[in-house]
mmCIF file of C-alpha atoms in Angstrom:
data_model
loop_
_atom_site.group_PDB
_atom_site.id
_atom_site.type_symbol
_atom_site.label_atom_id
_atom_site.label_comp_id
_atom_site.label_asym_id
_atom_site.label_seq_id
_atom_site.Cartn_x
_atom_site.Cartn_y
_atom_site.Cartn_z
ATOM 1 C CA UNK A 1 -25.729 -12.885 -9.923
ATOM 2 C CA UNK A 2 -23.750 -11.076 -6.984
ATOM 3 C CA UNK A 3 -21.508 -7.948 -7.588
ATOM 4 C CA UNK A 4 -18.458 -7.156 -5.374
ATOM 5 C CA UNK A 5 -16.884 -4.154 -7.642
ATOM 6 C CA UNK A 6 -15.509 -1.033 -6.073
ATOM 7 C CA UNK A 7 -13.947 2.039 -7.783
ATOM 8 C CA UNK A 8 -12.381 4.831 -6.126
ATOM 9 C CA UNK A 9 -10.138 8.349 -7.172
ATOM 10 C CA UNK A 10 -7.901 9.268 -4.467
ATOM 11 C CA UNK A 11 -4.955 10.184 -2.976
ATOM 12 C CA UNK A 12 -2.033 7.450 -1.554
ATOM 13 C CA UNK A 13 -1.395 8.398 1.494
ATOM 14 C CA UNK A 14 1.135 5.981 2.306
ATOM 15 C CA UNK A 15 4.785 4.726 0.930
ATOM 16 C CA UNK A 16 4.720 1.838 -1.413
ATOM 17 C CA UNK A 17 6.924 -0.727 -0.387
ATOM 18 C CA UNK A 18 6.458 -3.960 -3.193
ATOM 19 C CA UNK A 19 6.964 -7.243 -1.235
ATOM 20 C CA UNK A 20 7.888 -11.124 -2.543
ATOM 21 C CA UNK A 21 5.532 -13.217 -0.687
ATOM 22 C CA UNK A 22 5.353 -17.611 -1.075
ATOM 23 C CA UNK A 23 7.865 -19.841 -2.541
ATOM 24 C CA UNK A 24 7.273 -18.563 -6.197
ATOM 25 C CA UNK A 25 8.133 -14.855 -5.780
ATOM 26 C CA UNK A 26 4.656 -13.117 -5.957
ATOM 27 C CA UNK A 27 5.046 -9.552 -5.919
ATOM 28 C CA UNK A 28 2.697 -7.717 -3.434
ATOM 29 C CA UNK A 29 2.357 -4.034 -2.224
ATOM 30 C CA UNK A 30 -0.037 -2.837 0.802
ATOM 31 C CA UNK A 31 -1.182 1.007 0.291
ATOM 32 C CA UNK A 32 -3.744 3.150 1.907
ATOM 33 C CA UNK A 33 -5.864 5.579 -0.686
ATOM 34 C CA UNK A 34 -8.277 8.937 0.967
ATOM 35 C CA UNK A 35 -11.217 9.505 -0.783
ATOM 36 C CA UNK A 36 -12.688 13.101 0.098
ATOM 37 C CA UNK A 37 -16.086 14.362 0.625
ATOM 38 C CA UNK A 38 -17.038 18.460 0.555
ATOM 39 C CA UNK A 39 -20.744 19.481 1.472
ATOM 40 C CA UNK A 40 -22.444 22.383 3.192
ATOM 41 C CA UNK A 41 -24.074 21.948 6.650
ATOM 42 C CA UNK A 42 -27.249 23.136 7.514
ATOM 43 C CA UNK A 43 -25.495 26.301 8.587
ATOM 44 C CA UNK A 44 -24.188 26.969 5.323
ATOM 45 C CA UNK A 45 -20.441 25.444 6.926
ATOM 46 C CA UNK A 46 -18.157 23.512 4.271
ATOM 47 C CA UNK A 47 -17.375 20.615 5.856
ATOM 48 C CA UNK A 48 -14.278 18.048 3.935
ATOM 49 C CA UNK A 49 -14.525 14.662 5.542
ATOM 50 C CA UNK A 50 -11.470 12.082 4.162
ATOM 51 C CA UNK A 51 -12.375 8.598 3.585
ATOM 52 C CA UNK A 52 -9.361 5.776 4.059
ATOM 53 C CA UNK A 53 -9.127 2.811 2.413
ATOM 54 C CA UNK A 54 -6.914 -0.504 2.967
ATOM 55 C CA UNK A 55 -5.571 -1.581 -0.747
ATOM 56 C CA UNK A 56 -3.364 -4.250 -1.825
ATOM 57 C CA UNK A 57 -2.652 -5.590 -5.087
ATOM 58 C CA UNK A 58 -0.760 -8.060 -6.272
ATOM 59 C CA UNK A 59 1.563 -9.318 -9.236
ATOM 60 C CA UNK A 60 2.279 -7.256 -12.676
ATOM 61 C CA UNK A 61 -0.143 -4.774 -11.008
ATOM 62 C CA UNK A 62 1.675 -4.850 -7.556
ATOM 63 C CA UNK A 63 5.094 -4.491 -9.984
ATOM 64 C CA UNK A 64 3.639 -0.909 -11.395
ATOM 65 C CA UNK A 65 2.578 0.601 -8.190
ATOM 66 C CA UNK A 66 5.370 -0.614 -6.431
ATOM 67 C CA UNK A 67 7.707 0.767 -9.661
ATOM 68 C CA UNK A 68 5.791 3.829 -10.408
ATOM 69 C CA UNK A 69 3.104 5.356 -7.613
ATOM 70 C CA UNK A 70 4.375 7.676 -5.129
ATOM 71 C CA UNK A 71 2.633 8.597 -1.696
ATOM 72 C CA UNK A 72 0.421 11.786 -2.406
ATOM 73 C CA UNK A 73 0.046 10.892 -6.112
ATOM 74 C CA UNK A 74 -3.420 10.829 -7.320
ATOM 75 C CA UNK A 75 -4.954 6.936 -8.357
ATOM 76 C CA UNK A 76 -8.154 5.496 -9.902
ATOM 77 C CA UNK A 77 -8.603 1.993 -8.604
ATOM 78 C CA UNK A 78 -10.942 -1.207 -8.910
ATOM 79 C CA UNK A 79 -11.133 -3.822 -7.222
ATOM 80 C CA UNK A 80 -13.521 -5.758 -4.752
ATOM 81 C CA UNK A 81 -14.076 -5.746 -1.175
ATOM 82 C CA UNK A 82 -12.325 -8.607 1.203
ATOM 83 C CA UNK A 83 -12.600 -8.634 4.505
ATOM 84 C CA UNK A 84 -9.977 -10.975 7.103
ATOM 85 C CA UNK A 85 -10.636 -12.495 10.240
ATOM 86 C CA UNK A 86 -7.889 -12.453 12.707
ATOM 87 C CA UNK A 87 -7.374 -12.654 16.554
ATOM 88 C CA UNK A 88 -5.652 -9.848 18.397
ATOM 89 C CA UNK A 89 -2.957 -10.403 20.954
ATOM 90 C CA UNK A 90 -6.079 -10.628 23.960
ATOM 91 C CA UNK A 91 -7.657 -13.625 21.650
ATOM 92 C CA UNK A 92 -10.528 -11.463 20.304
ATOM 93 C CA UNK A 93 -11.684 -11.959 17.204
ATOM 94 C CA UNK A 94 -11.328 -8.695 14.546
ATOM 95 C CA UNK A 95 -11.641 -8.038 11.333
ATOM 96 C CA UNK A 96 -10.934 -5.741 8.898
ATOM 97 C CA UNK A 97 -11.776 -5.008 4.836
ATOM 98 C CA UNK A 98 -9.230 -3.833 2.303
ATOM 99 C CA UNK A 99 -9.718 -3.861 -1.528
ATOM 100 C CA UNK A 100 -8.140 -6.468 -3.835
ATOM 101 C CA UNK A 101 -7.082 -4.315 -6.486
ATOM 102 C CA UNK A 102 -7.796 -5.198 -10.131
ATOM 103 C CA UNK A 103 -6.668 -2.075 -12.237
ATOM 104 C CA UNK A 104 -4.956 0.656 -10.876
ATOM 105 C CA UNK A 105 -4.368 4.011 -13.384
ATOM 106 C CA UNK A 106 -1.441 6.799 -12.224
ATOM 107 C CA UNK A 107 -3.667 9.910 -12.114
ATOM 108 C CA UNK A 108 -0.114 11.888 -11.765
ATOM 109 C CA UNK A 109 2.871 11.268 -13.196
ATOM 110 C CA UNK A 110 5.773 9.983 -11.360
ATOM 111 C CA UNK A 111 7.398 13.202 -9.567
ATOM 112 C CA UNK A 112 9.353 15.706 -11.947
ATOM 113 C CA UNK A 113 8.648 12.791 -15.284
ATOM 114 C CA UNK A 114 5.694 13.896 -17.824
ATOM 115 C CA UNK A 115 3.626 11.247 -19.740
ATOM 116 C CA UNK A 116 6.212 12.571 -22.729
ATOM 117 C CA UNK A 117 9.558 11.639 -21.494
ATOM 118 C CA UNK A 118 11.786 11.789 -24.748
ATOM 119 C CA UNK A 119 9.656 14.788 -25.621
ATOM 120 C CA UNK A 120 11.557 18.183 -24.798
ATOM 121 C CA UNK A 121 9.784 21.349 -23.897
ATOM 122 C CA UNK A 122 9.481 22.616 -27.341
ATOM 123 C CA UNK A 123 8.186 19.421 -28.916
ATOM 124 C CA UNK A 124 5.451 18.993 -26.037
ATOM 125 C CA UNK A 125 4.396 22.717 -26.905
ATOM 126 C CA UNK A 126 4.220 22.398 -30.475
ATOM 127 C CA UNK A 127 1.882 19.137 -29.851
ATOM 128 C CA UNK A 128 -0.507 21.549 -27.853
ATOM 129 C CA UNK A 129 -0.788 23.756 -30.662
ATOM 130 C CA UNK A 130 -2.234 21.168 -32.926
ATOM 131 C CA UNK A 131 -5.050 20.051 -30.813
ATOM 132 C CA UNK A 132 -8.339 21.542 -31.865
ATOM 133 C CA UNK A 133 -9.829 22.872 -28.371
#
């Protein structure tokens, strides 16, 4: 059995803009994530590398992140690896891999919106109160 499963945290670092592709209306949306790495040198140097990533998704998931993410906003996504072959405007041959999304979870909420929206300040503090940690 072959596995082609990828899973990522990031950061969108581009705006969503949800597309209708074909003859029925598919939704789609094309979004870049940046995955971060933080390690020491040999000289003791923190050194932050940032990882991109080619994403699309498509249908009720396209629908959400087109709907709901927000370039900056932090994502956990899963999907697989797909790579296309294309020609570029000399005739060569390129090719380039993005990630089919499968699931896609909002790591932040939508800007200035809580998880809680009918909740007012009070209620959301009193539900803090009663959790045991």
């Amino acid at each position: 059995m072959d596995l082609n499963k990828v899973m990522l945290i990031g950061r969108i670092t581009t705006d969503i803009e949800l597309k209708k592709i074909g003859e029925n209306g598919v939704s789609v949306v094309n979004f870049n994530i940046a995955t971060n790495r933080r390690y020491k040198n040999s000289e003791g140097n923190t050194i932050e590398e940032a990882e991109f990533h080619k994403c699309v998704a498509f249908g009720g998931l396209a629908d959400i992140i087109g709907n709901y993410a927000e370039k900056g906003k932090k994502v956990y996504l899963e999907g697989r690896l797909k790579t296309k072959k294309w020609e570029d405007t000399n005739g060569n041959n390129r090719y380039t891999t993005e990630i089919v999304s499968d699931n896609v979870i909002l790591l932040d909420g939508k800007s200035g919106q809580g998880l809680n929206k009918g909740n007012s300040s009070n209620n959301e503090n009193k539900d803090d109160e009663d959790l045991p940690f």
